[in-house]
Amino acid sequence: MALKSLVLIHPARRIASPLALRFSTFHQIQTQNVATSSIVRFSSTTSAEPFKPTSEGEKKREQQRLRRGYAIGGSVLVVWLSTHALLLWKRRNEHHDLNKKLPPMNLEDFVVKYLANGEVKTIVFQPSFNVANVYLNNELENEARKTAYQMFSFAPDRFARPPDVRFTYEGDRDSLQKTLSAALKAFFPSGGAPNYEFEIDQFPSYRELSFIIASTAFALVAVLLSK
């Protein structure tokens, strides 16, 4: 009986051995696939690591470009505003100096003494100060004073000299022109009123604006050339 059992068991072992071999080979193939996949994953992660410094460098360069753009914009804005403030401060100082040297009169006295007599050549109204600067008909004296004053003034060329007479008026340009026209009609009801030029001195003038643009452009070039 023991021999029969051995005979029966031994062929079973022979039959099971090919299955075991197949299972072992399948297990080996799976382990090899897992190993190769882990190697591929490891190689992919290791190959991606060298690109990290490149992305960090690009971020740093982008931050530098942004900081440079902010610096350029801030510099241009500061120069633009500072030149405006400087020229406005200069205008206010000139206005205060003129008030001390040549105090303005009221509008009625100006019309009676100068405008109705035909002595007025140009009226330059400054809305920001509620004052009008008046230039009289004295060509030789006015031209000499204009040449001397024009070298140190940012005012436009056509009235770059101290005025001869000044008067105050609180209003806008149109209302002042209407008031002057009505006053001349009262003095000359039948016509023949004297002619005069009327101009507005607004801030900034053409010369002041040219100075602002030139200063801003110079500051922009200086910032762009700096490292």
C-alpha atoms as an extended CHARMM CRD file, in Angstrom:
* protein
*
       227  EXT
         1         1  MET       CA              0.0000000000        0.0000000000        0.0000000000  PROA      1               0.0000000000
         2         2  ALA       CA              2.8070000000        2.3440000000        0.7410000000  PROA      2               0.0000000000
         3         3  LEU       CA              4.3340000000        1.6340000000       -2.6460000000  PROA      3               0.0000000000
         4         4  LYS       CA              1.0340000000        2.2930000000       -4.4120000000  PROA      4               0.0000000000
         5         5  SER       CA              0.6770000000        5.5730000000       -2.6100000000  PROA      5               0.0000000000
         6         6  LEU       CA              4.1550000000        6.5190000000       -3.5830000000  PROA      6               0.0000000000
         7         7  VAL       CA              3.4160000000        5.5660000000       -7.1600000000  PROA      7               0.0000000000
         8         8  LEU       CA              0.2410000000        7.6060000000       -7.1180000000  PROA      8               0.0000000000
         9         9  ILE       CA              1.8440000000       10.5940000000       -5.4860000000  PROA      9               0.0000000000
        10        10  HSD       CA              5.0020000000       10.5890000000       -7.5170000000  PROA      10              0.0000000000
        11        11  PRO       CA              3.2930000000       11.0220000000      -10.9350000000  PROA      11              0.0000000000
        12        12  ALA       CA              1.2760000000       13.8890000000       -9.4790000000  PROA      12              0.0000000000
        13        13  ARG       CA              4.4610000000       15.5840000000       -8.5420000000  PROA      13              0.0000000000
        14        14  ARG       CA              5.6970000000       15.0260000000      -12.0670000000  PROA      14              0.0000000000
        15        15  ILE       CA              2.5290000000       16.5600000000      -13.4650000000  PROA      15              0.0000000000
        16        16  ALA       CA              2.6390000000       19.5180000000      -11.0810000000  PROA      16              0.0000000000
        17        17  SER       CA              6.2320000000       20.3530000000      -11.8010000000  PROA      17              0.0000000000
        18        18  PRO       CA              5.5980000000       21.9790000000      -15.2380000000  PROA      18              0.0000000000
        19        19  LEU       CA              2.8700000000       24.1230000000      -13.7040000000  PROA      19              0.0000000000
        20        20  ALA       CA              5.2080000000       25.1920000000      -10.9740000000  PROA      20              0.0000000000
        21        21  LEU       CA              7.8280000000       26.0440000000      -13.5590000000  PROA      21              0.0000000000
        22        22  ARG       CA              5.3390000000       28.1350000000      -15.5170000000  PROA      22              0.0000000000
        23        23  PHE       CA              4.2380000000       29.9610000000      -12.3310000000  PROA      23              0.0000000000
        24        24  SER       CA              7.8130000000       30.6540000000      -11.3550000000  PROA      24              0.0000000000
        25        25  THR       CA              8.6620000000       32.0250000000      -14.7970000000  PROA      25              0.0000000000
        26        26  PHE       CA              5.5240000000       34.2310000000      -14.7320000000  PROA      26              0.0000000000
        27        27  HSD       CA              6.4950000000       35.4980000000      -11.2900000000  PROA      27              0.0000000000
        28        28  GLN       CA              9.9910000000       36.2880000000      -12.5370000000  PROA      28              0.0000000000
        29        29  ILE       CA              8.6010000000       38.1960000000      -15.5300000000  PROA      29              0.0000000000
        30        30  GLN       CA              6.3290000000       40.2610000000      -13.2670000000  PROA      30              0.0000000000
        31        31  THR       CA              9.1770000000       41.0790000000      -10.9070000000  PROA      31              0.0000000000
        32        32  GLN       CA             11.2990000000       42.1110000000      -13.8930000000  PROA      32              0.0000000000
        33        33  ASN       CA              8.4950000000       44.3690000000      -15.1740000000  PROA      33              0.0000000000
        34        34  VAL       CA              8.1170000000       45.9710000000      -11.7550000000  PROA      34              0.0000000000
        35        35  ALA       CA             11.8410000000       46.5190000000      -11.5530000000  PROA      35              0.0000000000
        36        36  THR       CA             12.0130000000       48.0550000000      -15.0300000000  PROA      36              0.0000000000
        37        37  SER       CA              9.0080000000       50.3100000000      -14.3070000000  PROA      37              0.0000000000
        38        38  SER       CA             10.6240000000       51.4760000000      -11.0740000000  PROA      38              0.0000000000
        39        39  ILE       CA             13.8330000000       52.1580000000      -12.9910000000  PROA      39              0.0000000000
        40        40  VAL       CA             11.9130000000       54.1430000000      -15.6000000000  PROA      40              0.0000000000
        41        41  ARG       CA             10.1610000000       56.1440000000      -12.8890000000  PROA      41              0.0000000000
        42        42  PHE       CA             13.4120000000       56.7990000000      -11.1240000000  PROA      42              0.0000000000
        43        43  SER       CA             15.0760000000       57.8750000000      -14.3580000000  PROA      43              0.0000000000
        44        44  SER       CA             12.1570000000       60.1930000000      -15.1710000000  PROA      44              0.0000000000
        45        45  THR       CA             12.3480000000       61.8190000000      -11.7600000000  PROA      45              0.0000000000
        46        46  THR       CA             16.0920000000       62.1550000000      -11.9260000000  PROA      46              0.0000000000
        47        47  SER       CA             15.9270000000       63.5960000000      -15.4500000000  PROA      47              0.0000000000
        48        48  ALA       CA             13.3470000000       66.2020000000      -14.3280000000  PROA      48              0.0000000000
        49        49  GLU       CA             15.4810000000       67.4180000000      -11.4280000000  PROA      49              0.0000000000
        50        50  PRO       CA             18.0600000000       69.3490000000      -13.5260000000  PROA      50              0.0000000000
        51        51  PHE       CA             15.2700000000       71.5870000000      -14.9790000000  PROA      51              0.0000000000
        52        52  LYS       CA             14.3670000000       73.0140000000      -11.5690000000  PROA      52              0.0000000000
        53        53  PRO       CA             17.2510000000       75.5000000000      -11.4780000000  PROA      53              0.0000000000
        54        54  THR       CA             16.2860000000       76.6510000000      -14.9830000000  PROA      54              0.0000000000
        55        55  SER       CA             12.7170000000       77.4500000000      -13.9100000000  PROA      55              0.0000000000
        56        56  GLU       CA             14.0040000000       79.2220000000      -10.8100000000  PROA      56              0.0000000000
        57        57  GLY       CA             16.3960000000       81.2460000000      -12.9390000000  PROA      57              0.0000000000
        58        58  GLU       CA             13.5690000000       82.2530000000      -15.2590000000  PROA      58              0.0000000000
        59        59  LYS       CA             11.5070000000       83.3490000000      -12.2630000000  PROA      59              0.0000000000
        60        60  LYS       CA             14.4000000000       85.4410000000      -10.9920000000  PROA      60              0.0000000000
        61        61  ARG       CA             14.8850000000       87.0450000000      -14.4010000000  PROA      61              0.0000000000
        62        62  GLU       CA             11.1500000000       87.7610000000      -14.6220000000  PROA      62              0.0000000000
        63        63  GLN       CA             11.2370000000       89.3740000000      -11.1840000000  PROA      63              0.0000000000
        64        64  GLN       CA             14.2250000000       91.4700000000      -12.2310000000  PROA      64              0.0000000000
        65        65  ARG       CA             12.3830000000       92.6190000000      -15.3510000000  PROA      65              0.0000000000
        66        66  LEU       CA              9.3490000000       93.5620000000      -13.2700000000  PROA      66              0.0000000000
        67        67  ARG       CA             11.4700000000       95.4740000000      -10.7760000000  PROA      67              0.0000000000
        68        68  ARG       CA             13.2180000000       97.2760000000      -13.6230000000  PROA      68              0.0000000000
        69        69  GLY       CA              9.8780000000       98.2060000000      -15.1740000000  PROA      69              0.0000000000
        70        70  TYR       CA              8.6190000000       99.5230000000      -11.8490000000  PROA      70              0.0000000000
        71        71  ALA       CA             11.8340000000      101.5020000000      -11.3950000000  PROA      71              0.0000000000
        72        72  ILE       CA             11.5310000000      103.0520000000      -14.8640000000  PROA      72              0.0000000000
        73        73  GLY       CA              7.8630000000      103.9320000000      -14.4060000000  PROA      73              0.0000000000
        74        74  GLY       CA              8.4530000000      105.3320000000      -10.9340000000  PROA      74              0.0000000000
        75        75  SER       CA             11.4060000000      107.4310000000      -12.0730000000  PROA      75              0.0000000000
        76        76  VAL       CA              9.4820000000      108.8860000000      -15.0050000000  PROA      76              0.0000000000
        77        77  LEU       CA              6.4880000000      109.6770000000      -12.7870000000  PROA      77              0.0000000000
        78        78  VAL       CA              8.6680000000      111.3090000000      -10.1280000000  PROA      78              0.0000000000
        79        79  VAL       CA             10.4800000000      113.4850000000      -12.6840000000  PROA      79              0.0000000000
        80        80  TRP       CA              7.1900000000      114.4330000000      -14.3870000000  PROA      80              0.0000000000
        81        81  LEU       CA              5.5600000000      115.4880000000      -11.1230000000  PROA      81              0.0000000000
        82        82  SER       CA              8.6650000000      117.1620000000       -9.7050000000  PROA      82              0.0000000000
        83        83  THR       CA              9.1540000000      119.3360000000      -12.8030000000  PROA      83              0.0000000000
        84        84  HSD       CA              5.4890000000      120.3540000000      -12.6420000000  PROA      84              0.0000000000
        85        85  ALA       CA              5.8810000000      121.2530000000       -8.9760000000  PROA      85              0.0000000000
        86        86  LEU       CA              9.1110000000      123.1580000000       -9.6450000000  PROA      86              0.0000000000
        87        87  LEU       CA              7.6390000000      125.2600000000      -12.4460000000  PROA      87              0.0000000000
        88        88  LEU       CA              4.4430000000      125.9310000000      -10.5100000000  PROA      88              0.0000000000
        89        89  TRP       CA              6.5080000000      127.0080000000       -7.4990000000  PROA      89              0.0000000000
        90        90  LYS       CA              8.4900000000      129.3410000000       -9.7860000000  PROA      90              0.0000000000
        91        91  ARG       CA              5.2740000000      130.8460000000      -11.1190000000  PROA      91              0.0000000000
        92        92  ARG       CA              3.9310000000      131.4650000000       -7.6430000000  PROA      92              0.0000000000
        93        93  ASN       CA              7.1510000000      133.1770000000       -6.5990000000  PROA      93              0.0000000000
        94        94  GLU       CA              7.0150000000      135.4080000000       -9.6720000000  PROA      94              0.0000000000
        95        95  HSD       CA              3.3820000000      136.2050000000       -8.8970000000  PROA      95              0.0000000000
        96        96  HSD       CA              4.2020000000      137.1940000000       -5.3080000000  PROA      96              0.0000000000
        97        97  ASP       CA              7.1450000000      139.3070000000       -6.4580000000  PROA      97              0.0000000000
        98        98  LEU       CA              4.9540000000      141.1150000000       -8.9910000000  PROA      98              0.0000000000
        99        99  ASN       CA              2.3320000000      141.7670000000       -6.3260000000  PROA      99              0.0000000000
       100       100  LYS       CA              4.9880000000      143.5510000000       -4.2810000000  PROA      100             0.0000000000
       101       101  LYS       CA              6.5560000000      145.4710000000       -7.1750000000  PROA      101             0.0000000000
       102       102  LEU       CA              3.4010000000      146.1850000000       -9.1650000000  PROA      102             0.0000000000
       103       103  PRO       CA              0.2060000000      145.7690000000       -7.1230000000  PROA      103             0.0000000000
       104       104  PRO       CA             -2.8410000000      145.0810000000       -9.3040000000  PROA      104             0.0000000000
       105       105  MET       CA             -5.6140000000      147.6600000000       -9.5800000000  PROA      105             0.0000000000
       106       106  ASN       CA             -9.3140000000      147.0180000000       -9.9030000000  PROA      106             0.0000000000
       107       107  LEU       CA            -11.0060000000      146.5490000000      -13.2600000000  PROA      107             0.0000000000
       108       108  GLU       CA            -12.8950000000      149.8810000000      -13.2740000000  PROA      108             0.0000000000
       109       109  ASP       CA             -9.7410000000      151.9550000000      -12.8010000000  PROA      109             0.0000000000
       110       110  PHE       CA             -7.9700000000      150.0020000000      -15.5110000000  PROA      110             0.0000000000
       111       111  VAL       CA            -10.7560000000      150.6040000000      -18.0160000000  PROA      111             0.0000000000
       112       112  VAL       CA            -10.8780000000      154.3480000000      -17.3180000000  PROA      112             0.0000000000
       113       113  LYS       CA             -7.1260000000      155.0260000000      -17.2120000000  PROA      113             0.0000000000
       114       114  TYR       CA             -5.7710000000      152.7270000000      -19.9030000000  PROA      114             0.0000000000
       115       115  LEU       CA             -8.2910000000      150.7400000000      -21.9370000000  PROA      115             0.0000000000
       116       116  ALA       CA            -10.5700000000      153.6350000000      -22.8870000000  PROA      116             0.0000000000
       117       117  ASN       CA             -7.5690000000      155.7890000000      -23.8470000000  PROA      117             0.0000000000
       118       118  GLY       CA             -6.2890000000      153.2340000000      -26.3570000000  PROA      118             0.0000000000
       119       119  GLU       CA             -3.0230000000      152.5970000000      -24.5050000000  PROA      119             0.0000000000
       120       120  VAL       CA             -3.4740000000      148.8530000000      -24.1450000000  PROA      120             0.0000000000
       121       121  LYS       CA             -1.6780000000      146.5530000000      -26.5580000000  PROA      121             0.0000000000
       122       122  THR       CA             -2.0750000000      143.1040000000      -24.9490000000  PROA      122             0.0000000000
       123       123  ILE       CA             -4.0150000000      141.7070000000      -22.0000000000  PROA      123             0.0000000000
       124       124  VAL       CA             -2.7340000000      138.3790000000      -20.6470000000  PROA      124             0.0000000000
       125       125  PHE       CA             -5.1750000000      136.7810000000      -18.2280000000  PROA      125             0.0000000000
       126       126  GLN       CA             -3.9640000000      134.2600000000      -15.6250000000  PROA      126             0.0000000000
       127       127  PRO       CA             -6.9920000000      132.2570000000      -14.4090000000  PROA      127             0.0000000000
       128       128  SER       CA             -5.0060000000      130.4560000000      -11.7060000000  PROA      128             0.0000000000
       129       129  PHE       CA             -4.1840000000      133.7710000000       -9.9690000000  PROA      129             0.0000000000
       130       130  ASN       CA             -7.2740000000      135.8300000000      -10.9840000000  PROA      130             0.0000000000
       131       131  VAL       CA             -4.9510000000      138.5190000000      -12.3520000000  PROA      131             0.0000000000
       132       132  ALA       CA             -4.4840000000      140.0430000000      -15.8030000000  PROA      132             0.0000000000
       133       133  ASN       CA             -1.1130000000      141.3990000000      -16.9080000000  PROA      133             0.0000000000
       134       134  VAL       CA             -1.3630000000      144.3430000000      -19.2880000000  PROA      134             0.0000000000
       135       135  TYR       CA              1.2440000000      145.4600000000      -21.8320000000  PROA      135             0.0000000000
       136       136  LEU       CA              0.9700000000      149.0110000000      -23.1420000000  PROA      136             0.0000000000
       137       137  ASN       CA              1.7580000000      150.4780000000      -26.5500000000  PROA      137             0.0000000000
       138       138  ASN       CA              5.4100000000      151.4330000000      -26.0910000000  PROA      138             0.0000000000
       139       139  GLU       CA              7.2780000000      149.3930000000      -28.6770000000  PROA      139             0.0000000000
       140       140  LEU       CA             10.9000000000      150.3960000000      -27.9870000000  PROA      140             0.0000000000
       141       141  GLU       CA             10.6950000000      150.1050000000      -24.2110000000  PROA      141             0.0000000000
       142       142  ASN       CA              8.6650000000      146.9160000000      -24.3280000000  PROA      142             0.0000000000
       143       143  GLU       CA             11.0640000000      145.2320000000      -26.7560000000  PROA      143             0.0000000000
       144       144  ALA       CA             14.1010000000      146.0410000000      -24.6120000000  PROA      144             0.0000000000
       145       145  ARG       CA             12.4160000000      144.7900000000      -21.4430000000  PROA      145             0.0000000000
       146       146  LYS       CA             11.2590000000      141.6600000000      -23.2420000000  PROA      146             0.0000000000
       147       147  THR       CA             14.7770000000      140.8170000000      -24.4330000000  PROA      147             0.0000000000
       148       148  ALA       CA             16.2230000000      141.2420000000      -20.9400000000  PROA      148             0.0000000000
       149       149  TYR       CA             13.4920000000      139.2750000000      -19.1730000000  PROA      149             0.0000000000
       150       150  GLN       CA             13.1100000000      136.4660000000      -21.6900000000  PROA      150             0.0000000000
       151       151  MET       CA             16.4820000000      134.9640000000      -20.7690000000  PROA      151             0.0000000000
       152       152  PHE       CA             15.3100000000      134.1180000000      -17.2340000000  PROA      152             0.0000000000
       153       153  SER       CA             11.6680000000      133.2440000000      -17.7430000000  PROA      153             0.0000000000
       154       154  PHE       CA              9.7550000000      130.1100000000      -18.7480000000  PROA      154             0.0000000000
       155       155  ALA       CA              6.7690000000      132.1240000000      -19.9150000000  PROA      155             0.0000000000
       156       156  PRO       CA              5.7820000000      132.0690000000      -23.5960000000  PROA      156             0.0000000000
       157       157  ASP       CA              7.7540000000      134.3100000000      -25.9470000000  PROA      157             0.0000000000
       158       158  ARG       CA              4.9180000000      136.6920000000      -26.7470000000  PROA      158             0.0000000000
       159       159  PHE       CA              4.6980000000      137.9610000000      -23.1540000000  PROA      159             0.0000000000
       160       160  ALA       CA              8.0440000000      136.9560000000      -21.6410000000  PROA      160             0.0000000000
       161       161  ARG       CA              8.6380000000      140.2810000000      -19.8550000000  PROA      161             0.0000000000
       162       162  PRO       CA              7.2390000000      142.0940000000      -16.8090000000  PROA      162             0.0000000000
       163       163  PRO       CA              3.8430000000      143.7050000000      -17.4140000000  PROA      163             0.0000000000
       164       164  ASP       CA              3.2460000000      147.4400000000      -17.3750000000  PROA      164             0.0000000000
       165       165  VAL       CA             -0.1080000000      147.3540000000      -15.5770000000  PROA      165             0.0000000000
       166       166  ARG       CA             -2.0460000000      144.6600000000      -13.7170000000  PROA      166             0.0000000000
       167       167  PHE       CA             -5.6510000000      144.3360000000      -12.6080000000  PROA      167             0.0000000000
       168       168  THR       CA             -7.6450000000      141.7340000000      -10.7130000000  PROA      168             0.0000000000
       169       169  TYR       CA            -10.6560000000      139.8390000000      -12.0070000000  PROA      169             0.0000000000
       170       170  GLU       CA            -12.4030000000      136.8530000000      -10.4250000000  PROA      170             0.0000000000
       171       171  GLY       CA            -13.9830000000      134.9410000000      -13.2500000000  PROA      171             0.0000000000
       172       172  ASP       CA            -13.2100000000      132.9640000000      -16.3530000000  PROA      172             0.0000000000
       173       173  ARG       CA            -11.9240000000      134.0210000000      -19.7490000000  PROA      173             0.0000000000
       174       174  ASP       CA            -15.2760000000      134.4420000000      -21.4710000000  PROA      174             0.0000000000
       175       175  SER       CA            -16.7800000000      136.5770000000      -18.7240000000  PROA      175             0.0000000000
       176       176  LEU       CA            -13.7370000000      138.8780000000      -18.7080000000  PROA      176             0.0000000000
       177       177  GLN       CA            -13.9250000000      139.3930000000      -22.4620000000  PROA      177             0.0000000000
       178       178  LYS       CA            -17.6270000000      140.1860000000      -22.2460000000  PROA      178             0.0000000000
       179       179  THR       CA            -17.0280000000      142.6440000000      -19.4030000000  PROA      179             0.0000000000
       180       180  LEU       CA            -14.2920000000      144.4720000000      -21.3170000000  PROA      180             0.0000000000
       181       181  SER       CA            -16.4110000000      144.6200000000      -24.4820000000  PROA      181             0.0000000000
       182       182  ALA       CA            -19.3630000000      146.0320000000      -22.5420000000  PROA      182             0.0000000000
       183       183  ALA       CA            -17.1190000000      148.6570000000      -20.9050000000  PROA      183             0.0000000000
       184       184  LEU       CA            -15.7500000000      149.7960000000      -24.2710000000  PROA      184             0.0000000000
       185       185  LYS       CA            -19.2660000000      150.0340000000      -25.7230000000  PROA      185             0.0000000000
       186       186  ALA       CA            -20.2280000000      152.2710000000      -22.8100000000  PROA      186             0.0000000000
       187       187  PHE       CA            -17.3110000000      154.6010000000      -23.5920000000  PROA      187             0.0000000000
       188       188  PHE       CA            -17.7450000000      154.4010000000      -27.3710000000  PROA      188             0.0000000000
       189       189  PRO       CA            -21.4770000000      153.9360000000      -28.0830000000  PROA      189             0.0000000000
       190       190  SER       CA            -21.1380000000      154.9780000000      -31.7100000000  PROA      190             0.0000000000
       191       191  GLY       CA            -18.2000000000      152.6670000000      -32.3980000000  PROA      191             0.0000000000
       192       192  GLY       CA            -14.5160000000      153.3030000000      -32.8770000000  PROA      192             0.0000000000
       193       193  ALA       CA            -13.3630000000      151.5070000000      -29.7230000000  PROA      193             0.0000000000
       194       194  PRO       CA             -9.6130000000      150.8150000000      -29.5610000000  PROA      194             0.0000000000
       195       195  ASN       CA             -8.3870000000      147.3280000000      -30.3930000000  PROA      195             0.0000000000
       196       196  TYR       CA             -6.2330000000      145.1400000000      -28.1760000000  PROA      196             0.0000000000
       197       197  GLU       CA             -4.9680000000      141.5540000000      -28.0150000000  PROA      197             0.0000000000
       198       198  PHE       CA             -6.3550000000      139.1220000000      -25.4560000000  PROA      198             0.0000000000
       199       199  GLU       CA             -4.4320000000      136.0040000000      -24.4290000000  PROA      199             0.0000000000
       200       200  ILE       CA             -4.5300000000      133.3280000000      -21.7400000000  PROA      200             0.0000000000
       201       201  ASP       CA             -1.5260000000      132.3200000000      -19.6650000000  PROA      201             0.0000000000
       202       202  GLN       CA             -2.3430000000      128.7930000000      -18.5640000000  PROA      202             0.0000000000
       203       203  PHE       CA             -0.1150000000      126.3120000000      -16.7970000000  PROA      203             0.0000000000
       204       204  PRO       CA              1.8840000000      124.7190000000      -18.2740000000  PROA      204             0.0000000000
       205       205  SER       CA              2.7830000000      126.9560000000      -21.1880000000  PROA      205             0.0000000000
       206       206  TYR       CA              4.4500000000      125.6480000000      -24.3520000000  PROA      206             0.0000000000
       207       207  ARG       CA              7.9110000000      126.4260000000      -23.0520000000  PROA      207             0.0000000000
       208       208  GLU       CA              7.1680000000      124.9060000000      -19.6540000000  PROA      208             0.0000000000
       209       209  LEU       CA              5.7370000000      121.7990000000      -21.2830000000  PROA      209             0.0000000000
       210       210  SER       CA              8.8530000000      121.4720000000      -23.4510000000  PROA      210             0.0000000000
       211       211  PHE       CA             11.0140000000      121.6880000000      -20.3430000000  PROA      211             0.0000000000
       212       212  ILE       CA              8.9180000000      119.0020000000      -18.6070000000  PROA      212             0.0000000000
       213       213  ILE       CA              9.0890000000      116.6380000000      -21.5820000000  PROA      213             0.0000000000
       214       214  ALA       CA             12.8330000000      117.1520000000      -22.0290000000  PROA      214             0.0000000000
       215       215  SER       CA             13.5280000000      116.5190000000      -18.3350000000  PROA      215             0.0000000000
       216       216  THR       CA             11.3760000000      113.3870000000      -18.3320000000  PROA      216             0.0000000000
       217       217  ALA       CA             13.0340000000      112.0450000000      -21.4850000000  PROA      217             0.0000000000
       218       218  PHE       CA             16.4980000000      112.6580000000      -20.0180000000  PROA      218             0.0000000000
       219       219  ALA       CA             15.5510000000      110.8050000000      -16.8250000000  PROA      219             0.0000000000
       220       220  LEU       CA             14.1160000000      107.9140000000      -18.8520000000  PROA      220             0.0000000000
       221       221  VAL       CA             17.2970000000      107.5620000000      -20.9160000000  PROA      221             0.0000000000
       222       222  ALA       CA             19.4400000000      107.6950000000      -17.7720000000  PROA      222             0.0000000000
       223       223  VAL       CA             17.4240000000      104.9090000000      -16.1340000000  PROA      223             0.0000000000
       224       224  LEU       CA             17.4990000000      102.7370000000      -19.2660000000  PROA      224             0.0000000000
       225       225  LEU       CA             21.2650000000      103.0780000000      -19.6160000000  PROA      225             0.0000000000
       226       226  SER       CA             21.9080000000      102.2740000000      -15.9620000000  PROA      226             0.0000000000
       227       227  LYS       CA             22.5060000000       98.6290000000      -15.0620000000  PROA      227             0.0000000000
